[in-house]
Amino acid sequence: MDSITSAASVIAAGLAVGLGAIGPGIGQGTAAGSAVEGIARQPEADGKIRGTLLLSLAFMEALTIYGLVVALVLLFANPFAG
Amino acid sequence: MHGEGEDLPADPTTAVEAASQAAAAPSDDYLRLQRRLLLATLIVSAIAVLITALAFNLHIAGSLLVGALGGLLYLRLLARSVGKLGNGAKKVGKTQLLVPVVLVLASARLPQLELLPALLGFLLYKPALILQVLLDS
């Protein structure tokens, strides 16, 4: 792999993880905070709130995982390496 | 018309203890949902591995199976960290993110593992989640 491809891959990997984690991070924080607030207000609805939180976190975290996978592929299984 | 505090238990300390006990253990609803999600993921993974073994070959099916097992582990870890939220933990844990990292690194290093089938296998938990949401609504 030439040096320009290496440098571009490393920068792209950093951007993929960094930018890809911003949205899901904000969303997860908001969702978890609201869920804890909801459980504190209505402890009897604990199971349903946790279940909904689990589903929404699983969907949100998938976006982070996409960025992570792209970054790891660029770093360890780079398709542009000659 | 009901008077204020009519439904409250006579002994407030008993109510506080009951509430804290309820908060300490994950409720039945949540445990049931966890079990249903894991079961749905297992069924979807088994079907996908079977179809892959028939349509492609056992090598690719093996990679898909490893990815699917990683997805199951990820979902289990995520469910555990959501279960702990509020009962001692203030934020959702990040340990489950190690699963895709290890999966990608393993498929980059080991010649027995193919990257794309392993990743697709890992993401098989999503159809199971979508199925669960559709069944619930």
Coordinates of N, CA and C in Angstrom, one line a residue:
Chain A
M1 N 0.9 -1.2 0.0 CA 0.0 0.0 0.0 C 0.9 1.2 0.0
D2 N 0.6 2.2 -0.9 CA 1.5 3.4 -0.9 C 1.1 4.3 0.2
S3 N 2.0 5.3 0.4 CA 1.8 6.1 1.6 C 0.5 7.0 1.5
I4 N 0.1 7.4 0.3 CA -1.1 8.3 0.2 C -2.3 7.5 0.5
T5 N -2.4 6.2 0.0 CA -3.5 5.4 0.3 C -3.6 5.1 1.8
S6 N -2.4 4.9 2.4 CA -2.4 4.6 3.9 C -2.9 5.8 4.6
A7 N -2.4 7.0 4.3 CA -2.8 8.2 5.0 C -4.3 8.5 4.8
A8 N -4.8 8.3 3.5 CA -6.2 8.6 3.3 C -7.1 7.6 4.0
S9 N -6.6 6.3 4.1 CA -7.4 5.3 4.8 C -7.5 5.6 6.3
V10 N -6.4 6.0 6.9 CA -6.4 6.3 8.3 C -7.3 7.5 8.6
I11 N -7.2 8.5 7.8 CA -8.1 9.7 8.0 C -9.5 9.3 7.8
A12 N -9.8 8.5 6.8 CA -11.2 8.1 6.5 C -11.7 7.3 7.7
A13 N -10.9 6.4 8.2 CA -11.3 5.6 9.4 C -11.7 6.4 10.6
G14 N -10.8 7.4 10.8 CA -11.1 8.3 11.9 C -12.4 9.1 11.7
L15 N -12.6 9.6 10.5 CA -13.8 10.3 10.2 C -15.1 9.4 10.3
A16 N -14.9 8.2 9.8 CA -16.1 7.2 9.8 C -16.5 7.0 11.3
V17 N -15.6 6.7 12.2 CA -16.0 6.5 13.6 C -16.4 7.8 14.2
G18 N -15.7 8.8 14.0 CA -16.0 10.1 14.7 C -17.3 10.7 14.3
L19 N -17.5 10.9 13.0 CA -18.7 11.5 12.5 C -19.9 10.5 12.7
G20 N -19.6 9.2 12.5 CA -20.7 8.2 12.6 C -21.2 8.1 14.1
A21 N -20.4 8.4 15.0 CA -20.9 8.2 16.4 C -21.6 9.5 17.0
I22 N -21.5 10.6 16.3 CA -22.1 11.8 16.9 C -23.6 11.7 17.0
G23 N -24.3 11.3 15.9 CA -25.8 11.2 15.9 C -26.3 10.2 16.9
P24 N -25.8 8.9 16.8 CA -26.3 7.9 17.7 C -25.9 8.2 19.1
G25 N -24.8 8.9 19.4 CA -24.4 9.2 20.7 C -25.4 10.2 21.4
I26 N -25.8 11.2 20.6 CA -26.8 12.1 21.1 C -28.1 11.4 21.3
G27 N -28.5 10.6 20.3 CA -29.8 9.9 20.4 C -29.8 8.9 21.6
Q28 N -28.7 8.2 21.8 CA -28.7 7.2 22.9 C -28.8 7.9 24.3
G29 N -28.0 9.0 24.4 CA -28.1 9.8 25.6 C -29.5 10.3 25.9
T30 N -30.1 10.9 24.9 CA -31.5 11.4 25.1 C -32.5 10.3 25.5
A31 N -32.3 9.1 24.7 CA -33.3 8.0 25.0 C -33.1 7.4 26.4
A32 N -31.8 7.2 26.8 CA -31.5 6.6 28.1 C -32.0 7.6 29.2
G33 N -31.7 8.9 29.0 CA -32.1 9.8 30.0 C -33.6 9.9 30.2
S34 N -34.3 9.9 29.1 CA -35.8 9.9 29.1 C -36.3 8.6 29.8
A35 N -35.7 7.5 29.4 CA -36.2 6.2 30.0 C -36.0 6.2 31.5
V36 N -34.9 6.6 32.0 CA -34.6 6.6 33.4 C -35.6 7.6 34.1
E37 N -35.9 8.7 33.5 CA -36.9 9.7 34.0 C -38.3 9.0 34.1
G38 N -38.6 8.3 33.0 CA -39.9 7.6 32.9 C -40.0 6.5 34.0
I39 N -38.9 5.8 34.2 CA -39.0 4.7 35.2 C -39.1 5.3 36.6
A40 N -38.4 6.5 36.8 CA -38.6 7.1 38.1 C -40.0 7.6 38.3
R41 N -40.6 8.1 37.3 CA -42.0 8.6 37.4 C -43.0 7.4 37.6
Q42 N -42.8 6.4 36.8 CA -43.7 5.3 36.8 C -43.0 4.0 37.0
P43 N -42.6 3.6 38.2 CA -41.8 2.4 38.4 C -42.6 1.1 37.9
E44 N -43.9 1.2 37.9 CA -44.7 0.0 37.5 C -44.6 -0.3 36.0
A45 N -44.2 0.8 35.2 CA -44.0 0.5 33.8 C -42.6 0.2 33.4
D46 N -41.8 -0.2 34.4 CA -40.4 -0.4 34.3 C -40.1 -1.4 33.1
G47 N -40.8 -2.5 33.0 CA -40.5 -3.5 32.0 C -40.7 -3.0 30.6
K48 N -41.8 -2.3 30.4 CA -42.2 -1.8 29.1 C -41.2 -0.7 28.7
I49 N -40.8 0.2 29.6 CA -39.9 1.2 29.3 C -38.5 0.6 28.9
R50 N -38.1 -0.3 29.7 CA -36.8 -0.9 29.4 C -36.8 -1.7 28.1
G51 N -37.9 -2.3 27.8 CA -38.0 -3.1 26.5 C -37.9 -2.1 25.3
T52 N -38.7 -1.0 25.4 CA -38.6 0.0 24.3 C -37.2 0.6 24.2
L53 N -36.6 0.8 25.4 CA -35.2 1.4 25.3 C -34.3 0.4 24.7
L54 N -34.4 -0.9 25.0 CA -33.5 -1.9 24.4 C -33.7 -1.9 22.9
L55 N -34.9 -1.9 22.4 CA -35.1 -2.0 21.0 C -34.6 -0.7 20.3
S56 N -34.9 0.5 20.9 CA -34.4 1.7 20.2 C -32.9 1.8 20.3
L57 N -32.3 1.3 21.4 CA -30.8 1.4 21.5 C -30.2 0.4 20.5
A58 N -30.8 -0.7 20.3 CA -30.2 -1.7 19.3 C -30.3 -1.1 17.9
F59 N -31.3 -0.4 17.6 CA -31.4 0.2 16.3 C -30.4 1.4 16.1
M60 N -30.3 2.2 17.2 CA -29.4 3.3 17.1 C -27.9 2.9 17.1
E61 N -27.6 1.9 17.9 CA -26.2 1.5 18.0 C -25.7 0.8 16.7
A62 N -26.7 0.3 15.9 CA -26.3 -0.2 14.6 C -25.6 0.8 13.7
L63 N -26.0 2.1 13.8 CA -25.4 3.1 13.0 C -24.0 3.3 13.4
T64 N -23.7 3.3 14.7 CA -22.3 3.4 15.2 C -21.5 2.2 14.7
I65 N -22.2 1.0 14.7 CA -21.4 -0.2 14.3 C -21.1 -0.1 12.8
Y66 N -22.0 0.5 12.0 CA -21.7 0.6 10.5 C -20.4 1.4 10.4
G67 N -20.3 2.5 11.1 CA -19.1 3.4 11.0 C -17.8 2.6 11.5
L68 N -18.0 1.9 12.6 CA -16.9 1.1 13.2 C -16.4 0.1 12.2
V69 N -17.4 -0.6 11.5 CA -17.0 -1.7 10.6 C -16.2 -1.1 9.4
V70 N -16.7 0.1 8.9 CA -16.1 0.7 7.7 C -14.6 1.1 8.1
A71 N -14.5 1.6 9.4 CA -13.2 2.0 9.8 C -12.2 0.8 10.0
L72 N -12.8 -0.2 10.6 CA -11.9 -1.4 10.8 C -11.5 -2.1 9.4
V73 N -12.5 -2.1 8.5 CA -12.2 -2.6 7.2 C -11.1 -1.8 6.5
L74 N -11.2 -0.5 6.6 CA -10.2 0.4 6.0 C -8.8 0.2 6.6
L75 N -8.8 -0.1 8.0 CA -7.5 -0.3 8.6 C -6.9 -1.6 8.5
F76 N -7.8 -2.7 8.6 CA -7.2 -4.0 8.6 C -7.5 -4.9 7.4
A77 N -8.4 -4.5 6.6 CA -8.7 -5.4 5.4 C -9.0 -4.4 4.2
N78 N -8.0 -3.5 4.0 CA -8.2 -2.4 3.1 C -8.4 -2.9 1.6
P79 N -9.5 -2.6 1.0 CA -9.7 -3.1 -0.4 C -8.9 -2.3 -1.4
F80 N -8.4 -1.2 -1.0 CA -7.6 -0.3 -1.9 C -6.1 -0.6 -1.9
A81 N -5.7 -1.5 -1.0 CA -4.3 -1.8 -0.8 C -3.9 -2.6 -2.1
G82 N -2.8 -2.2 -2.7 CA -2.3 -2.8 -3.9 C -1.7 -4.1 -3.8
Chain B
M1 N -65.8 10.7 44.9 CA -64.5 11.3 44.7 C -63.5 10.7 45.7
H2 N -62.3 10.3 45.2 CA -61.4 9.7 46.1 C -60.6 10.8 46.9
G3 N -60.3 10.5 48.1 CA -59.6 11.4 48.9 C -58.1 11.2 48.6
E4 N -57.3 12.3 48.9 CA -55.9 12.2 48.6 C -55.2 11.1 49.5
G5 N -54.4 10.3 48.9 CA -53.6 9.3 49.6 C -54.4 8.1 50.0
E6 N -55.6 8.0 49.5 CA -56.5 6.8 49.8 C -55.9 5.5 49.4
D7 N -55.2 5.5 48.2 CA -54.6 4.3 47.7 C -53.2 4.0 48.3
L8 N -52.7 4.9 49.1 CA -51.3 4.7 49.6 C -51.3 3.6 50.7
P9 N -50.3 2.8 50.7 CA -50.2 1.8 51.8 C -50.1 2.5 53.2
A10 N -50.5 1.7 54.2 CA -50.5 2.3 55.5 C -49.1 2.6 56.0
D11 N -48.2 1.7 55.7 CA -46.8 1.9 56.2 C -45.9 2.4 55.0
P12 N -45.5 3.7 55.1 CA -44.7 4.2 53.9 C -43.3 3.5 53.7
T13 N -42.7 3.0 54.8 CA -41.4 2.3 54.7 C -41.6 1.0 53.9
T14 N -42.8 0.3 54.0 CA -43.0 -0.9 53.3 C -43.1 -0.6 51.8
A15 N -43.8 0.6 51.5 CA -43.9 1.0 50.1 C -42.5 1.3 49.4
V16 N -41.7 2.0 50.2 CA -40.4 2.3 49.7 C -39.5 1.1 49.5
E17 N -39.6 0.1 50.4 CA -38.9 -1.2 50.3 C -39.4 -1.9 49.1
A18 N -40.7 -2.0 48.9 CA -41.3 -2.7 47.7 C -40.8 -2.0 46.4
A19 N -40.8 -0.7 46.4 CA -40.4 0.0 45.2 C -38.9 -0.3 44.9
S20 N -38.1 -0.3 45.9 CA -36.7 -0.5 45.7 C -36.4 -1.9 45.3
Q21 N -37.2 -2.9 45.8 CA -37.0 -4.3 45.4 C -37.4 -4.4 43.9
A22 N -38.5 -3.7 43.5 CA -39.0 -3.8 42.2 C -38.0 -3.2 41.2
A23 N -37.3 -2.1 41.7 CA -36.3 -1.5 40.9 C -35.0 -2.3 40.7
A24 N -34.7 -3.1 41.8 CA -33.5 -3.8 41.8 C -33.5 -5.0 40.8
A25 N -34.6 -5.7 40.6 CA -34.7 -6.8 39.7 C -35.4 -6.4 38.5
P26 N -34.8 -6.8 37.3 CA -35.5 -6.5 36.1 C -36.9 -7.2 36.1
S27 N -37.9 -6.4 35.5 CA -39.3 -7.0 35.6 C -39.5 -8.1 34.7
D28 N -40.6 -8.8 34.9 CA -40.9 -10.0 34.1 C -41.1 -9.6 32.6
D29 N -41.8 -8.5 32.4 CA -42.0 -8.0 31.0 C -40.7 -7.9 30.3
Y30 N -39.7 -7.3 30.9 CA -38.4 -7.1 30.3 C -37.7 -8.4 30.0
L31 N -37.7 -9.3 31.1 CA -37.0 -10.6 30.9 C -37.7 -11.4 29.7
R32 N -39.0 -11.3 29.7 CA -39.8 -12.0 28.6 C -39.4 -11.5 27.2
L33 N -39.3 -10.1 27.2 CA -38.9 -9.5 25.9 C -37.5 -9.9 25.5
Q34 N -36.6 -10.0 26.5 CA -35.2 -10.4 26.2 C -35.2 -11.8 25.6
R35 N -35.9 -12.7 26.3 CA -35.9 -14.1 25.9 C -36.5 -14.2 24.5
R36 N -37.6 -13.4 24.2 CA -38.2 -13.5 22.9 C -37.3 -13.0 21.8
L37 N -36.5 -11.9 22.1 CA -35.6 -11.3 21.1 C -34.5 -12.3 20.8
L38 N -33.9 -13.0 21.9 CA -32.8 -13.9 21.6 C -33.3 -15.1 20.9
L39 N -34.5 -15.6 21.2 CA -35.1 -16.7 20.5 C -35.3 -16.4 19.0
A40 N -35.9 -15.2 18.7 CA -36.2 -14.7 17.4 C -34.9 -14.6 16.6
T41 N -33.8 -14.1 17.2 CA -32.5 -14.0 16.6 C -31.9 -15.4 16.2
L42 N -32.1 -16.3 17.2 CA -31.6 -17.6 17.0 C -32.3 -18.3 15.8
I43 N -33.6 -18.1 15.8 CA -34.4 -18.8 14.7 C -34.0 -18.2 13.3
V44 N -33.9 -16.8 13.3 CA -33.6 -16.2 12.0 C -32.2 -16.6 11.6
S45 N -31.2 -16.7 12.6 CA -29.9 -17.1 12.2 C -29.8 -18.5 11.7
A46 N -30.6 -19.4 12.4 CA -30.5 -20.8 12.0 C -31.1 -20.9 10.5
I47 N -32.1 -20.2 10.2 CA -32.7 -20.3 8.8 C -31.7 -19.7 7.8
A48 N -31.0 -18.6 8.2 CA -30.1 -18.0 7.3 C -28.9 -18.9 7.0
V49 N -28.4 -19.5 8.1 CA -27.2 -20.4 8.0 C -27.6 -21.6 7.1
L50 N -28.8 -22.1 7.3 CA -29.2 -23.3 6.5 C -29.3 -22.9 5.0
I51 N -29.9 -21.8 4.8 CA -30.1 -21.3 3.4 C -28.7 -21.1 2.7
T52 N -27.8 -20.5 3.5 CA -26.4 -20.2 3.0 C -25.7 -21.5 2.7
A53 N -25.8 -22.5 3.6 CA -25.2 -23.8 3.4 C -25.7 -24.5 2.2
L54 N -26.9 -24.3 1.9 CA -27.5 -25.0 0.7 C -27.2 -24.2 -0.6
A55 N -27.2 -22.9 -0.5 CA -27.1 -22.1 -1.7 C -25.6 -21.8 -2.0
F56 N -24.7 -21.7 -1.0 CA -23.3 -21.4 -1.2 C -22.5 -22.7 -0.8
N57 N -21.7 -22.5 0.2 CA -20.9 -23.7 0.7 C -20.8 -23.6 2.2
L58 N -20.2 -24.7 2.8 CA -20.2 -24.7 4.3 C -19.2 -23.7 4.9
H59 N -18.2 -23.3 4.1 CA -17.2 -22.3 4.6 C -17.9 -21.0 4.8
I60 N -18.7 -20.6 3.8 CA -19.4 -19.3 4.0 C -20.5 -19.4 5.1
A61 N -21.1 -20.6 5.2 CA -22.1 -20.8 6.2 C -21.5 -20.7 7.6
G62 N -20.3 -21.3 7.7 CA -19.6 -21.2 9.0 C -19.3 -19.8 9.4
S63 N -18.8 -19.0 8.4 CA -18.6 -17.6 8.7 C -19.9 -16.9 9.2
L64 N -20.9 -17.2 8.5 CA -22.2 -16.6 8.8 C -22.7 -17.0 10.2
L65 N -22.4 -18.2 10.6 CA -22.7 -18.8 11.9 C -22.0 -18.0 13.0
V66 N -20.7 -17.9 12.7 CA -19.8 -17.1 13.7 C -20.3 -15.7 13.9
G67 N -20.7 -15.1 12.8 CA -21.2 -13.7 12.9 C -22.5 -13.7 13.6
A68 N -23.4 -14.6 13.4 CA -24.7 -14.7 14.0 C -24.5 -14.9 15.5
L69 N -23.5 -15.8 15.9 CA -23.3 -16.0 17.3 C -22.8 -14.7 18.0
G70 N -21.9 -14.0 17.2 CA -21.5 -12.6 17.7 C -22.7 -11.7 17.9
G71 N -23.6 -11.7 17.0 CA -24.8 -10.9 17.1 C -25.6 -11.2 18.3
L72 N -25.8 -12.5 18.6 CA -26.5 -13.0 19.8 C -25.8 -12.5 21.0
L73 N -24.5 -12.6 21.0 CA -23.7 -12.1 22.2 C -23.9 -10.6 22.4
Y74 N -23.8 -9.9 21.3 CA -24.0 -8.4 21.3 C -25.3 -8.1 21.9
L75 N -26.4 -8.8 21.4 CA -27.7 -8.5 21.9 C -27.9 -8.8 23.4
R76 N -27.2 -9.9 23.8 CA -27.3 -10.3 25.2 C -26.6 -9.2 26.1
L77 N -25.4 -8.8 25.6 CA -24.7 -7.8 26.4 C -25.4 -6.4 26.5
L78 N -26.0 -6.1 25.3 CA -26.8 -4.8 25.3 C -28.0 -4.9 26.2
A79 N -28.7 -6.0 26.2 CA -29.8 -6.2 27.1 C -29.4 -6.2 28.6
R80 N -28.2 -6.7 28.9 CA -27.7 -6.7 30.2 C -27.4 -5.3 30.7
S81 N -26.8 -4.5 29.8 CA -26.4 -3.1 30.2 C -27.7 -2.3 30.3
V82 N -28.7 -2.5 29.4 CA -30.0 -1.8 29.6 C -30.7 -2.2 30.9
G83 N -30.6 -3.5 31.3 CA -31.1 -4.0 32.6 C -30.5 -3.3 33.8
K84 N -29.2 -3.0 33.6 CA -28.5 -2.4 34.8 C -28.7 -0.9 34.9
L85 N -29.2 -0.3 33.8 CA -29.4 1.2 33.7 C -30.4 1.6 34.8
G86 N -29.9 2.5 35.6 CA -30.8 3.0 36.7 C -30.6 2.2 38.0
N87 N -30.1 0.9 37.9 CA -29.9 0.1 39.1 C -28.4 0.1 39.4
G88 N -27.8 1.3 39.6 CA -26.4 1.3 39.9 C -25.6 2.0 38.7
A89 N -26.0 1.6 37.5 CA -25.3 2.2 36.3 C -26.0 3.4 35.9
K90 N -25.2 4.5 35.6 CA -25.8 5.7 35.2 C -25.9 5.9 33.7
K91 N -25.1 5.1 33.0 CA -25.2 5.2 31.5 C -25.1 3.7 30.9
V92 N -25.5 3.7 29.6 CA -25.5 2.4 28.9 C -24.1 2.0 28.7
G93 N -23.7 0.7 29.0 CA -22.3 0.3 28.8 C -21.9 0.2 27.3
K94 N -20.6 0.2 27.1 CA -20.1 0.1 25.7 C -19.4 -1.2 25.4
T95 N -19.4 -2.1 26.4 CA -18.7 -3.4 26.2 C -19.2 -4.2 25.0
Q96 N -20.5 -4.0 24.7 CA -21.1 -4.8 23.6 C -20.4 -4.4 22.2
L97 N -19.9 -3.2 22.2 CA -19.3 -2.8 20.9 C -18.0 -3.5 20.6
L98 N -17.4 -4.2 21.6 CA -16.2 -5.0 21.4 C -16.5 -6.2 20.5
V99 N -17.8 -6.6 20.5 CA -18.1 -7.8 19.7 C -17.9 -7.6 18.2
P100 N -18.4 -6.5 17.6 CA -18.1 -6.4 16.1 C -16.6 -6.1 15.9
V101 N -16.0 -5.4 16.8 CA -14.5 -5.1 16.6 C -13.8 -6.5 16.6
V102 N -14.0 -7.3 17.5 CA -13.3 -8.6 17.6 C -13.7 -9.4 16.3
L103 N -14.9 -9.4 15.9 CA -15.4 -10.1 14.7 C -14.6 -9.7 13.4
V104 N -14.5 -8.3 13.3 CA -13.9 -7.8 12.1 C -12.4 -8.1 12.1
L105 N -11.8 -8.0 13.3 CA -10.3 -8.3 13.4 C -10.1 -9.8 13.2
A106 N -11.0 -10.6 13.7 CA -10.8 -12.1 13.6 C -10.9 -12.4 12.1
S107 N -11.9 -11.8 11.4 CA -12.1 -12.2 10.0 C -11.0 -11.6 9.1
A108 N -10.3 -10.5 9.6 CA -9.2 -10.0 8.8 C -7.9 -10.9 9.0
R109 N -7.8 -11.5 10.2 CA -6.6 -12.3 10.5 C -6.8 -13.8 10.2
L110 N -7.9 -14.3 10.4 CA -8.1 -15.8 10.2 C -8.6 -16.1 8.8
P111 N -7.9 -17.0 8.1 CA -8.3 -17.3 6.7 C -9.6 -18.1 6.7
Q112 N -10.0 -18.7 7.8 CA -11.2 -19.5 7.9 C -12.5 -18.7 7.9
L113 N -12.3 -17.4 8.3 CA -13.5 -16.5 8.4 C -13.5 -15.6 7.2
E114 N -14.7 -15.5 6.6 CA -14.9 -14.5 5.5 C -15.5 -13.2 6.1
L115 N -15.0 -12.1 5.7 CA -15.5 -10.8 6.3 C -17.0 -10.5 6.0
L116 N -17.4 -10.6 4.8 CA -18.7 -10.2 4.4 C -19.8 -11.1 5.1
P117 N -19.7 -12.4 4.9 CA -20.7 -13.3 5.6 C -20.7 -13.1 7.1
A118 N -19.5 -12.9 7.7 CA -19.5 -12.7 9.2 C -20.2 -11.4 9.6
L119 N -20.0 -10.4 8.8 CA -20.7 -9.1 9.1 C -22.2 -9.2 8.9
L120 N -22.6 -9.9 7.8 CA -24.0 -10.1 7.5 C -24.7 -11.0 8.6
G121 N -23.9 -12.0 9.1 CA -24.4 -12.8 10.1 C -24.6 -12.0 11.4
F122 N -23.6 -11.1 11.7 CA -23.7 -10.3 12.9 C -25.0 -9.4 12.8
L123 N -25.3 -8.9 11.6 CA -26.5 -8.0 11.5 C -27.8 -8.8 11.5
L124 N -27.8 -10.1 11.6 CA -29.0 -10.8 11.6 C -29.9 -10.6 12.8
Y125 N -29.4 -9.9 13.8 CA -30.2 -9.6 14.9 C -31.2 -8.5 14.6
K126 N -30.9 -7.8 13.5 CA -31.9 -6.7 13.1 C -33.2 -7.2 12.5
P127 N -33.2 -8.1 11.6 CA -34.5 -8.6 11.2 C -35.3 -9.2 12.3
A128 N -34.6 -9.8 13.3 CA -35.4 -10.4 14.4 C -36.0 -9.2 15.2
L129 N -35.2 -8.1 15.4 CA -35.8 -7.0 16.1 C -37.0 -6.4 15.4
I130 N -36.8 -6.2 14.1 CA -37.9 -5.6 13.3 C -39.2 -6.5 13.3
L131 N -38.9 -7.9 13.3 CA -40.0 -8.8 13.4 C -40.7 -8.6 14.7
Q132 N -39.9 -8.5 15.8 CA -40.5 -8.3 17.1 C -41.3 -7.1 17.3
V133 N -40.8 -6.0 16.7 CA -41.5 -4.7 16.7 C -42.8 -4.8 16.0
L134 N -42.8 -5.5 14.8 CA -44.0 -5.6 14.0 C -45.0 -6.5 14.7
L135 N -44.5 -7.5 15.4 CA -45.5 -8.4 16.1 C -46.1 -7.7 17.3
D136 N -45.3 -6.8 18.0 CA -45.8 -6.1 19.1 C -46.8 -5.0 18.8
S137 N -46.6 -4.4 17.6 CA -47.5 -3.3 17.2 C -48.8 -3.8 16.6

